[in-house]
Amino acid sequence: MLALVVMQERPDLEEERSAIVVGLAEMKNELKQIEDRILLKLSSSQGSPVDDIDLILTLEGSKVKSEEIKAKVEAAEITESNIEVTRRLYIPVAKRAQILFFCLADLAFVDPMYQYSLEWFIQIFIQSTVQTEKSGEIDERVETINDHFTFNLYSKVCQSLFEKNKLQYALLICARIMLDAGTLDPHDWMFFLAGGMPKKDIPNPAPSWLPVRAWQEILSLGNLPVFKDFAESFSENAKGFKQIFDSAEPQRMPLPGEWNSKLDDFKKMIVLKCLRPDKVTNAIQQFLVLHLGQQFIEPRTTDLEAMFSDSNSTTPLIFVLSTGTDPAADLYKFADKNKMTKRMMSISLGQGQGPIAENMLLQSNCHLAPSWMPRLEYLIDNIPIDTVHKDFRVWLTSAPSPSFPVSILQNGSKMTVEPPRGIKANMLRAFTGQVMEYNNYLTSGKPKVQSFKWLLFSLCLFHGVCLERRKFGPLGFNIPYEFTDGDLRICISQLQMFIEEYSDVPFKVLSYTAGEINYGGRVTDDWDRRCIMNVLADFYKPEVMNGDYSFDGADRIYHQLPEETAIIDYETYIRTLPVNDSTALFGLHSNADISSAQAEAYSSLSVLLSMQPRAVGEQATNQEDVTAQLAQSILELIHQPRGAKEIARIQKMYPVLYQESLNTVLVQEVIRFEKLLTIIHSTLKDLLKALKGLAILSEKLEKLLNSLFTNSVPDMWASKAYPSLKPLGAWVSDLQARIDFINNWIQNGIPTSFWISGFYFPQAFLTGCLQNYARRKAIAIDSISYKFMVLDTEPKKAPKEGCVIHGLFLEGARWNPKALKLDESFPKELYIDMPPIWLIPHQSVSGDENVGYHCPVYKTLKRAGVLSTTGHSTNYVLAIDIPSDKPESHWIKRGVALICALDF
């Protein structure tokens, strides 16, 4: 890279340097030949060398020549060192290029489509040096090249990145530049990405407003030297920190006390991540503006014109698609604009299409078929440069796939195609696309057109709501379904057909076809189907056929338009809608925005963590020392495996009894925990041996080492463990608590209240309780179900029937202990501890109705799990009826659920 930049900036120096290098080589070669000739003369001369006139003349001539060459070599070396001084001034440019190239290379860890070649990179590098303004001052010139190249490369790469990855890429560039310059501490950077384990246990000084997670994060700050006393000083400055916690823009607020002057911008961002993780994305943007420039956070758009102009006949153009997108319409429009419509051919690959596609490619576009990819790669590599037409282009479309040929990705011109974000953008897309197909009907003046128009607007809004609920994660849907324009198109078609066919609008039929078949056909989770039907009920009902109807209640941002409104005016109205959607339209609490922003921040940091290079040299030694200490502390903290004798003793204490099914549950739990403890202890001991050099550091142990260093649960432990989203530190504490719960049961007998979150397999425990009741009452177990009663406190004695459970967390709502029913969450309170619940077995009677809200219970916050043979998610435990004075649909749209274990 240094040679390239000097060649561009000072071609005279580079030419002179090249000439000197060649000259020096030639002169040194000549000296070698002279030496060889003298040695040959000496070895072949006979008698006294003093008498050999030819040898004496050769020696004299060689001496003169070698003195001459030595003088030239010294002069050339001085000139070369002078040139080298000038070249060294351009080292910062080469260094920056090296940093940026490896940022680019690491993107492949995020998505297999993010691959770029060195040739493509060099092309942009040379382009940037040519395009920048010249300057007499080399330092100024170097800075100009670096700034221009950094942004130019970022812009080019952004056109091939999905929206969610653009900010991550910008932060990666910024961090690597600062790490290289020494303005960012590598320990701070790793802690920001991965977090840490608390070193001390200090009580939360402000439990009334500071969440448990935030305090745990603050305690773990003690791992960084500058934050050694931060936890202790937090209580002294609690008032100032509360102002930051309550602020709408905490990222702009100064820290209280000495911390504002003591910490740099990045360390302040670490504090913000502890207190308000939902604002980390905003803080990253602010940080990038300060250290890279405003242009790095502004939306980057690409068009086909720019993509086309950057390509040539042998460069394939690749659309990287996300689900629900199709660039075909834009491509045909672009072809028409360039008068190429008749000369454009396209094909979708599938069985038997390979030869047709090859023939089409030889004559003159392709969709991904993995088996044909090697052939495609060969054909593109062998496009004849000399004979190919200048207007020839290969356009390829593919969803992200590891099967896509790497060489095509590296050398092609890529562009991502994503569906629009936000209700406004989705509504505009619908009204400028599918709705315009019904323009003739809408302007026909038929009697039912007005009903169609109102329900059409309502349906398009429902489509936007379904798409945008995904950004709220499990609060929106357990599984993020990819609803498409096709789902909306068929619903519009059915809407027109049924309106014309029936005298009254058949809402029941419309709701069934849209909710159960068209949109519901994609839904694989029963609880999501319940949600989508309840959301649809707000958009398909007689009340929406009214010019005064408001979809978001008193806010009246999203509302129907008067009867006489023309369809073109709907488009004008949609353009006035806000860019940021209100949670009220989704039926969600305002806290859902915080949950969504937090999830986005943690996801971004997790992606950046996956791109971190392996440590080398001194840094690697330091990493190994830190990890060895951590491994040792985990070994000391976590209980030893029980061993076969101890398990046999427990089985004897709690034998299989007809009267007590919970004995079996306990023994099964003990065996499961035994397997987990065994693998934890054995792998940690092996790792410590390997770090001391007493054993081989295998690939498995290396993965374990990296997981421990990045504060994540190793895969080999997770595969034997219960579902959990916790980072390593919290996971270890949680495991200890679970084993303590089991030990307490073993030592003191069946508990009065069961910590439901402590079970490996809670479903077995719930079935065991039902089995006890069924055997005692001598009735069939499949005729029994649970009734529920929320208690104030844990009971002193176990109930005669059923069991009491505790340890659940309520998400999306709160329990009102005074009114004894569900209530709206307090602001910023994302999860609350649910009081103990008494599960009372009773014989089900047909016609039994739910009391209040039928609330699902999940093992983790992710909610989604593998669908079992029963059709239930493996993450799902049971459903509990919670008293409520609001309609059940209110809480369904809120996404309210009970969770066994949080992610901290």
mmCIF file of C-alpha atoms in Angstrom, residues 538-714:
data_model
loop_
_atom_site.group_PDB
_atom_site.id
_atom_site.type_symbol
_atom_site.label_atom_id
_atom_site.label_comp_id
_atom_site.label_asym_id
_atom_site.label_seq_id
_atom_site.Cartn_x
_atom_site.Cartn_y
_atom_site.Cartn_z
ATOM 1 C CA ASP A 538 -58.966 -3.784 15.196
ATOM 2 C CA PHE A 539 -58.772 -3.304 11.416
ATOM 3 C CA TYR A 540 -61.548 -5.562 10.107
ATOM 4 C CA LYS A 541 -64.679 -4.378 11.963
ATOM 5 C CA PRO A 542 -67.737 -2.252 11.056
ATOM 6 C CA GLU A 543 -66.445 0.776 13.024
ATOM 7 C CA VAL A 544 -63.552 1.378 10.586
ATOM 8 C CA MET A 545 -66.045 2.148 7.789
ATOM 9 C CA ASN A 546 -66.416 5.709 8.980
ATOM 10 C CA GLY A 547 -64.676 8.921 7.885
ATOM 11 C CA ASP A 548 -64.167 9.912 11.562
ATOM 12 C CA TYR A 549 -62.627 6.635 12.773
ATOM 13 C CA SER A 550 -59.189 6.858 14.455
ATOM 14 C CA PHE A 551 -56.937 3.797 14.647
ATOM 15 C CA ASP A 552 -54.796 5.192 17.480
ATOM 16 C CA GLY A 553 -57.543 6.555 19.744
ATOM 17 C CA ALA A 554 -57.253 10.133 20.976
ATOM 18 C CA ASP A 555 -53.927 10.755 19.157
ATOM 19 C CA ARG A 556 -55.780 10.762 15.778
ATOM 20 C CA ILE A 557 -52.566 10.507 13.739
ATOM 21 C CA TYR A 558 -53.748 7.416 11.853
ATOM 22 C CA HIS A 559 -57.398 7.874 10.859
ATOM 23 C CA GLN A 560 -59.884 7.281 8.044
ATOM 24 C CA LEU A 561 -60.477 10.040 5.491
ATOM 25 C CA PRO A 562 -63.892 11.533 4.613
ATOM 26 C CA GLU A 563 -66.158 9.729 2.156
ATOM 27 C CA GLU A 564 -65.511 12.002 -0.822
ATOM 28 C CA THR A 565 -61.669 11.650 -0.618
ATOM 29 C CA ALA A 566 -60.099 10.564 -3.910
ATOM 30 C CA ILE A 567 -57.557 7.695 -3.847
ATOM 31 C CA ILE A 568 -54.755 10.072 -4.941
ATOM 32 C CA ASP A 569 -55.414 12.182 -1.802
ATOM 33 C CA TYR A 570 -54.803 9.111 0.371
ATOM 34 C CA GLU A 571 -51.220 9.131 -0.888
ATOM 35 C CA THR A 572 -50.903 12.829 0.021
ATOM 36 C CA TYR A 573 -52.249 12.089 3.525
ATOM 37 C CA ILE A 574 -49.843 9.121 4.007
ATOM 38 C CA ARG A 575 -46.892 11.424 3.229
ATOM 39 C CA THR A 576 -47.894 13.571 6.257
ATOM 40 C CA LEU A 577 -47.615 10.603 8.670
ATOM 41 C CA PRO A 578 -44.703 10.644 11.161
ATOM 42 C CA VAL A 579 -41.480 8.788 10.313
ATOM 43 C CA ASN A 580 -41.268 7.250 13.816
ATOM 44 C CA ASP A 581 -44.259 5.087 14.670
ATOM 45 C CA SER A 582 -46.140 5.438 17.937
ATOM 46 C CA THR A 583 -46.370 2.262 20.046
ATOM 47 C CA ALA A 584 -50.079 3.059 20.605
ATOM 48 C CA LEU A 585 -50.866 2.010 17.020
ATOM 49 C CA PHE A 586 -49.432 -1.454 17.726
ATOM 50 C CA GLY A 587 -51.322 -1.799 20.990
ATOM 51 C CA LEU A 588 -47.977 -1.868 22.827
ATOM 52 C CA HIS A 589 -46.839 0.016 25.933
ATOM 53 C CA SER A 590 -44.321 2.861 25.453
ATOM 54 C CA ASN A 591 -41.759 0.635 27.261
ATOM 55 C CA ALA A 592 -41.724 -1.528 24.114
ATOM 56 C CA ASP A 593 -39.601 1.159 22.429
ATOM 57 C CA ILE A 594 -37.032 0.792 25.234
ATOM 58 C CA SER A 595 -37.020 -3.018 24.902
ATOM 59 C CA SER A 596 -36.583 -2.691 21.128
ATOM 60 C CA ALA A 597 -33.719 -0.159 21.432
ATOM 61 C CA GLN A 598 -31.979 -2.299 24.086
ATOM 62 C CA ALA A 599 -32.229 -5.416 21.938
ATOM 63 C CA GLU A 600 -30.836 -3.500 18.949
ATOM 64 C CA ALA A 601 -27.890 -2.196 21.016
ATOM 65 C CA TYR A 602 -27.008 -5.625 22.474
ATOM 66 C CA SER A 603 -27.367 -7.246 19.043
ATOM 67 C CA SER A 604 -24.988 -4.669 17.507
ATOM 68 C CA LEU A 605 -22.378 -5.219 20.235
ATOM 69 C CA SER A 606 -22.690 -8.985 19.806
ATOM 70 C CA VAL A 607 -22.061 -8.639 16.043
ATOM 71 C CA LEU A 608 -19.009 -6.425 16.683
ATOM 72 C CA LEU A 609 -17.719 -8.953 19.229
ATOM 73 C CA SER A 610 -17.874 -11.691 16.566
ATOM 74 C CA MET A 611 -15.565 -9.577 14.357
ATOM 75 C CA GLN A 612 -12.780 -9.182 16.896
ATOM 76 C CA PRO A 613 -9.454 -10.672 15.738
ATOM 77 C CA ARG A 614 -7.662 -13.333 17.730
ATOM 78 C CA ALA A 615 -5.168 -11.870 20.177
ATOM 79 C CA VAL A 616 -1.453 -12.321 19.438
ATOM 80 C CA GLY A 617 1.816 -11.750 21.293
ATOM 81 C CA GLU A 618 1.677 -9.898 24.595
ATOM 82 C CA GLN A 619 -2.069 -9.313 24.284
ATOM 83 C CA ALA A 620 -2.669 -13.078 23.903
ATOM 84 C CA THR A 621 -0.557 -13.786 27.012
ATOM 85 C CA ASN A 622 -2.579 -11.214 28.934
ATOM 86 C CA GLN A 623 -5.842 -12.788 27.654
ATOM 87 C CA GLU A 624 -4.685 -16.235 28.774
ATOM 88 C CA ASP A 625 -3.743 -14.940 32.245
ATOM 89 C CA VAL A 626 -7.148 -13.256 32.683
ATOM 90 C CA THR A 627 -8.974 -16.374 31.444
ATOM 91 C CA ALA A 628 -6.936 -18.702 33.686
ATOM 92 C CA GLN A 629 -7.918 -16.612 36.750
ATOM 93 C CA LEU A 630 -11.564 -16.684 35.654
ATOM 94 C CA ALA A 631 -11.502 -20.450 35.044
ATOM 95 C CA GLN A 632 -9.991 -20.992 38.496
ATOM 96 C CA SER A 633 -12.625 -18.776 40.167
ATOM 97 C CA ILE A 634 -15.486 -20.620 38.372
ATOM 98 C CA LEU A 635 -14.034 -23.975 39.506
ATOM 99 C CA GLU A 636 -13.991 -22.711 43.105
ATOM 100 C CA LEU A 637 -17.496 -21.215 42.870
ATOM 101 C CA ILE A 638 -19.414 -24.039 41.214
ATOM 102 C CA HIS A 639 -20.317 -27.171 43.182
ATOM 103 C CA GLN A 640 -18.320 -30.334 42.530
ATOM 104 C CA PRO A 641 -20.113 -33.146 40.634
ATOM 105 C CA ARG A 642 -21.853 -35.463 43.130
ATOM 106 C CA GLY A 643 -20.513 -38.770 41.870
ATOM 107 C CA ALA A 644 -22.303 -42.108 41.410
ATOM 108 C CA LYS A 645 -22.390 -42.952 45.168
ATOM 109 C CA GLU A 646 -24.073 -39.684 46.107
ATOM 110 C CA ILE A 647 -26.671 -40.041 43.318
ATOM 111 C CA ALA A 648 -27.401 -43.608 44.512
ATOM 112 C CA ARG A 649 -27.894 -42.241 48.075
ATOM 113 C CA ILE A 650 -30.347 -39.581 46.789
ATOM 114 C CA GLN A 651 -32.259 -42.248 44.817
ATOM 115 C CA LYS A 652 -32.530 -44.269 48.029
ATOM 116 C CA MET A 653 -33.758 -41.221 49.975
ATOM 117 C CA TYR A 654 -36.315 -40.365 47.268
ATOM 118 C CA PRO A 655 -37.375 -43.689 45.714
ATOM 119 C CA VAL A 656 -39.926 -44.081 42.906
ATOM 120 C CA LEU A 657 -43.274 -43.994 44.749
ATOM 121 C CA TYR A 658 -46.835 -44.277 43.420
ATOM 122 C CA GLN A 659 -47.967 -41.682 45.995
ATOM 123 C CA GLU A 660 -45.170 -39.145 45.322
ATOM 124 C CA SER A 661 -44.256 -38.420 41.684
ATOM 125 C CA LEU A 662 -42.055 -35.489 42.702
ATOM 126 C CA ASN A 663 -39.374 -37.950 43.923
ATOM 127 C CA THR A 664 -38.843 -38.981 40.292
ATOM 128 C CA VAL A 665 -38.744 -35.315 39.241
ATOM 129 C CA LEU A 666 -36.032 -34.552 41.834
ATOM 130 C CA VAL A 667 -33.829 -37.525 40.839
ATOM 131 C CA GLN A 668 -34.133 -36.619 37.126
ATOM 132 C CA GLU A 669 -33.097 -33.028 37.909
ATOM 133 C CA VAL A 670 -30.098 -34.226 39.952
ATOM 134 C CA ILE A 671 -28.913 -36.463 37.057
ATOM 135 C CA ARG A 672 -29.230 -33.603 34.541
ATOM 136 C CA PHE A 673 -27.258 -31.192 36.747
ATOM 137 C CA GLU A 674 -24.651 -33.915 37.358
ATOM 138 C CA LYS A 675 -23.942 -34.140 33.607
ATOM 139 C CA LEU A 676 -23.560 -30.351 33.358
ATOM 140 C CA LEU A 677 -21.289 -30.048 36.423
ATOM 141 C CA THR A 678 -19.113 -32.897 35.163
ATOM 142 C CA ILE A 679 -18.459 -31.251 31.787
ATOM 143 C CA ILE A 680 -17.828 -27.815 33.378
ATOM 144 C CA HIS A 681 -15.240 -29.156 35.840
ATOM 145 C CA SER A 682 -13.499 -31.468 33.360
ATOM 146 C CA THR A 683 -13.186 -28.846 30.588
ATOM 147 C CA LEU A 684 -11.989 -26.109 32.965
ATOM 148 C CA LYS A 685 -9.328 -28.411 34.445
ATOM 149 C CA ASP A 686 -8.194 -29.395 30.933
ATOM 150 C CA LEU A 687 -8.018 -25.722 29.945
ATOM 151 C CA LEU A 688 -5.892 -24.800 32.971
ATOM 152 C CA LYS A 689 -3.510 -27.671 32.157
ATOM 153 C CA ALA A 690 -3.284 -26.514 28.525
ATOM 154 C CA LEU A 691 -2.555 -22.906 29.570
ATOM 155 C CA LYS A 692 0.285 -24.176 31.771
ATOM 156 C CA GLY A 693 1.641 -26.164 28.823
ATOM 157 C CA LEU A 694 0.874 -29.546 30.407
ATOM 158 C CA ALA A 695 -1.664 -30.535 27.729
ATOM 159 C CA ILE A 696 -2.502 -29.708 24.108
ATOM 160 C CA LEU A 697 -4.746 -26.680 23.548
ATOM 161 C CA SER A 698 -7.280 -28.389 21.261
ATOM 162 C CA GLU A 699 -9.815 -26.574 19.078
ATOM 163 C CA LYS A 700 -12.562 -27.249 21.667
ATOM 164 C CA LEU A 701 -10.442 -25.792 24.471
ATOM 165 C CA GLU A 702 -9.558 -22.777 22.328
ATOM 166 C CA LYS A 703 -13.283 -22.096 21.794
ATOM 167 C CA LEU A 704 -13.768 -22.439 25.560
ATOM 168 C CA LEU A 705 -10.918 -19.954 26.145
ATOM 169 C CA ASN A 706 -12.475 -17.395 23.766
ATOM 170 C CA SER A 707 -15.941 -17.816 25.313
ATOM 171 C CA LEU A 708 -14.602 -17.235 28.829
ATOM 172 C CA PHE A 709 -12.692 -14.141 27.685
ATOM 173 C CA THR A 710 -15.755 -12.682 25.930
ATOM 174 C CA ASN A 711 -18.044 -13.385 28.921
ATOM 175 C CA SER A 712 -20.261 -15.813 26.999
ATOM 176 C CA VAL A 713 -21.411 -19.324 27.924
ATOM 177 C CA PRO A 714 -19.244 -21.899 26.049
#
